[in-house]
Amino acid sequence: MRRRPQQDQGLFPCEAEVARRLSQDPTEWAAKAIILERDGLPRIDPMMGARYWPAVLAYWNRRYGLSAAAAMSPDGLENLNAL
């Protein structure tokens, strides 16, 4: 996936941008993300190819006791041809 300009990252930023927003080195973030996903960090959405940023923020807010609401993850790819 090609990296988009920082101002164009939107709701599904690339992993390098997620690392930057979290003040992490991109290489170290890749290893940390694998471990944090086991704890509830939203996984990369297969359809969008990136993590949903508001869900990432919700994860950190819950982790630090700032929110009791749990973010939901998609249950799989949608079959848009089924309609």
PDB file of C-alpha atoms in Angstrom:
ATOM      1  CA  MET A   1       0.000   0.000   0.000  1.00  0.00           C
ATOM      2  CA  ARG A   2       1.453   3.365  -0.961  1.00  0.00           C
ATOM      3  CA  ARG A   3       1.808   5.985   1.724  1.00  0.00           C
ATOM      4  CA  ARG A   4      -0.570   8.913   1.435  1.00  0.00           C
ATOM      5  CA  PRO A   5       0.410  12.487   2.358  1.00  0.00           C
ATOM      6  CA  GLN A   6       0.015  13.177   6.076  1.00  0.00           C
ATOM      7  CA  GLN A   7      -2.827  15.655   5.575  1.00  0.00           C
ATOM      8  CA  ASP A   8      -4.741  13.033   3.536  1.00  0.00           C
ATOM      9  CA  GLN A   9      -4.640  10.197   6.080  1.00  0.00           C
ATOM     10  CA  GLY A  10      -8.300  10.466   7.148  1.00  0.00           C
ATOM     11  CA  LEU A  11     -10.047   7.782   9.206  1.00  0.00           C
ATOM     12  CA  PHE A  12      -7.864   4.919   7.936  1.00  0.00           C
ATOM     13  CA  PRO A  13      -4.249   6.126   8.234  1.00  0.00           C
ATOM     14  CA  CYS A  14      -1.368   3.931   7.095  1.00  0.00           C
ATOM     15  CA  GLU A  15       0.607   2.103   9.800  1.00  0.00           C
ATOM     16  CA  ALA A  16       3.478   4.605   9.586  1.00  0.00           C
ATOM     17  CA  GLU A  17       0.998   7.402  10.313  1.00  0.00           C
ATOM     18  CA  VAL A  18      -0.573   5.424  13.185  1.00  0.00           C
ATOM     19  CA  ALA A  19       2.933   5.015  14.625  1.00  0.00           C
ATOM     20  CA  ARG A  20       3.627   8.741  14.195  1.00  0.00           C
ATOM     21  CA  ARG A  21       0.333   9.713  15.891  1.00  0.00           C
ATOM     22  CA  LEU A  22       1.235   7.432  18.810  1.00  0.00           C
ATOM     23  CA  SER A  23       4.823   8.765  19.009  1.00  0.00           C
ATOM     24  CA  GLN A  24       6.262   5.382  18.041  1.00  0.00           C
ATOM     25  CA  ASP A  25       9.009   4.284  15.683  1.00  0.00           C
ATOM     26  CA  PRO A  26       7.241   2.551  12.741  1.00  0.00           C
ATOM     27  CA  THR A  27       9.408  -0.581  13.015  1.00  0.00           C
ATOM     28  CA  GLU A  28       8.867  -0.890  16.757  1.00  0.00           C
ATOM     29  CA  TRP A  29       5.151  -0.133  16.316  1.00  0.00           C
ATOM     30  CA  ALA A  30       4.720  -3.135  13.995  1.00  0.00           C
ATOM     31  CA  ALA A  31       5.949  -5.482  16.735  1.00  0.00           C
ATOM     32  CA  LYS A  32       3.972  -3.728  19.481  1.00  0.00           C
ATOM     33  CA  ALA A  33       0.763  -3.740  17.418  1.00  0.00           C
ATOM     34  CA  ILE A  34       0.822  -7.550  17.185  1.00  0.00           C
ATOM     35  CA  ILE A  35       0.919  -7.812  20.977  1.00  0.00           C
ATOM     36  CA  LEU A  36      -1.634  -5.031  21.520  1.00  0.00           C
ATOM     37  CA  GLU A  37      -4.098  -6.656  19.097  1.00  0.00           C
ATOM     38  CA  ARG A  38      -4.333  -9.566  21.559  1.00  0.00           C
ATOM     39  CA  ASP A  39      -5.446  -6.986  24.142  1.00  0.00           C
ATOM     40  CA  GLY A  40      -8.100  -5.419  21.896  1.00  0.00           C
ATOM     41  CA  LEU A  41      -6.294  -2.974  19.609  1.00  0.00           C
ATOM     42  CA  PRO A  42      -8.405  -2.862  16.431  1.00  0.00           C
ATOM     43  CA  ARG A  43      -6.943  -4.987  13.658  1.00  0.00           C
ATOM     44  CA  ILE A  44      -6.325  -3.726  10.154  1.00  0.00           C
ATOM     45  CA  ASP A  45      -9.663  -3.745   8.335  1.00  0.00           C
ATOM     46  CA  PRO A  46      -9.279  -6.117   5.363  1.00  0.00           C
ATOM     47  CA  MET A  47     -11.532  -4.064   3.100  1.00  0.00           C
ATOM     48  CA  MET A  48      -9.942  -0.696   3.887  1.00  0.00           C
ATOM     49  CA  GLY A  49      -6.369  -1.947   4.350  1.00  0.00           C
ATOM     50  CA  ALA A  50      -5.806   0.106   7.512  1.00  0.00           C
ATOM     51  CA  ARG A  51      -6.960   0.548  11.114  1.00  0.00           C
ATOM     52  CA  TYR A  52     -10.033   2.688  11.808  1.00  0.00           C
ATOM     53  CA  TRP A  53      -8.492   5.604  13.704  1.00  0.00           C
ATOM     54  CA  PRO A  54     -11.481   6.426  15.984  1.00  0.00           C
ATOM     55  CA  ALA A  55     -11.459   2.773  17.150  1.00  0.00           C
ATOM     56  CA  VAL A  56      -7.723   3.011  17.846  1.00  0.00           C
ATOM     57  CA  LEU A  57      -8.353   6.110  19.980  1.00  0.00           C
ATOM     58  CA  ALA A  58     -11.233   4.339  21.758  1.00  0.00           C
ATOM     59  CA  TYR A  59      -8.895   1.411  22.527  1.00  0.00           C
ATOM     60  CA  TRP A  60      -6.348   3.710  24.188  1.00  0.00           C
ATOM     61  CA  ASN A  61      -9.062   5.605  26.075  1.00  0.00           C
ATOM     62  CA  ARG A  62     -10.388   2.305  27.486  1.00  0.00           C
ATOM     63  CA  ARG A  63      -6.865   1.089  28.300  1.00  0.00           C
ATOM     64  CA  TYR A  64      -6.263   4.203  30.391  1.00  0.00           C
ATOM     65  CA  GLY A  65      -9.699   4.187  32.018  1.00  0.00           C
ATOM     66  CA  LEU A  66     -11.120   7.152  30.124  1.00  0.00           C
ATOM     67  CA  SER A  67     -14.040   5.228  28.632  1.00  0.00           C
ATOM     68  CA  ALA A  68     -16.066   2.150  29.486  1.00  0.00           C
ATOM     69  CA  ALA A  69     -17.486   1.658  25.969  1.00  0.00           C
ATOM     70  CA  ALA A  70     -16.010  -1.165  23.905  1.00  0.00           C
ATOM     71  CA  ALA A  71     -15.280  -0.607  20.211  1.00  0.00           C
ATOM     72  CA  MET A  72     -16.675  -3.268  17.901  1.00  0.00           C
ATOM     73  CA  SER A  73     -14.645  -4.814  15.096  1.00  0.00           C
ATOM     74  CA  PRO A  74     -16.089  -5.867  11.745  1.00  0.00           C
ATOM     75  CA  ASP A  75     -16.931  -9.575  11.692  1.00  0.00           C
ATOM     76  CA  GLY A  76     -15.495 -10.167   8.213  1.00  0.00           C
ATOM     77  CA  LEU A  77     -15.612  -9.052   4.612  1.00  0.00           C
ATOM     78  CA  GLU A  78     -18.965  -8.076   3.214  1.00  0.00           C
ATOM     79  CA  ASN A  79     -20.263  -9.736   0.072  1.00  0.00           C
ATOM     80  CA  LEU A  80     -21.517  -6.721  -1.862  1.00  0.00           C
ATOM     81  CA  ASN A  81     -22.583  -8.914  -4.786  1.00  0.00           C
ATOM     82  CA  ALA A  82     -25.185 -10.692  -2.623  1.00  0.00           C
ATOM     83  CA  LEU A  83     -27.691  -7.854  -2.994  1.00  0.00           C
TER      84      LEU A  83
END
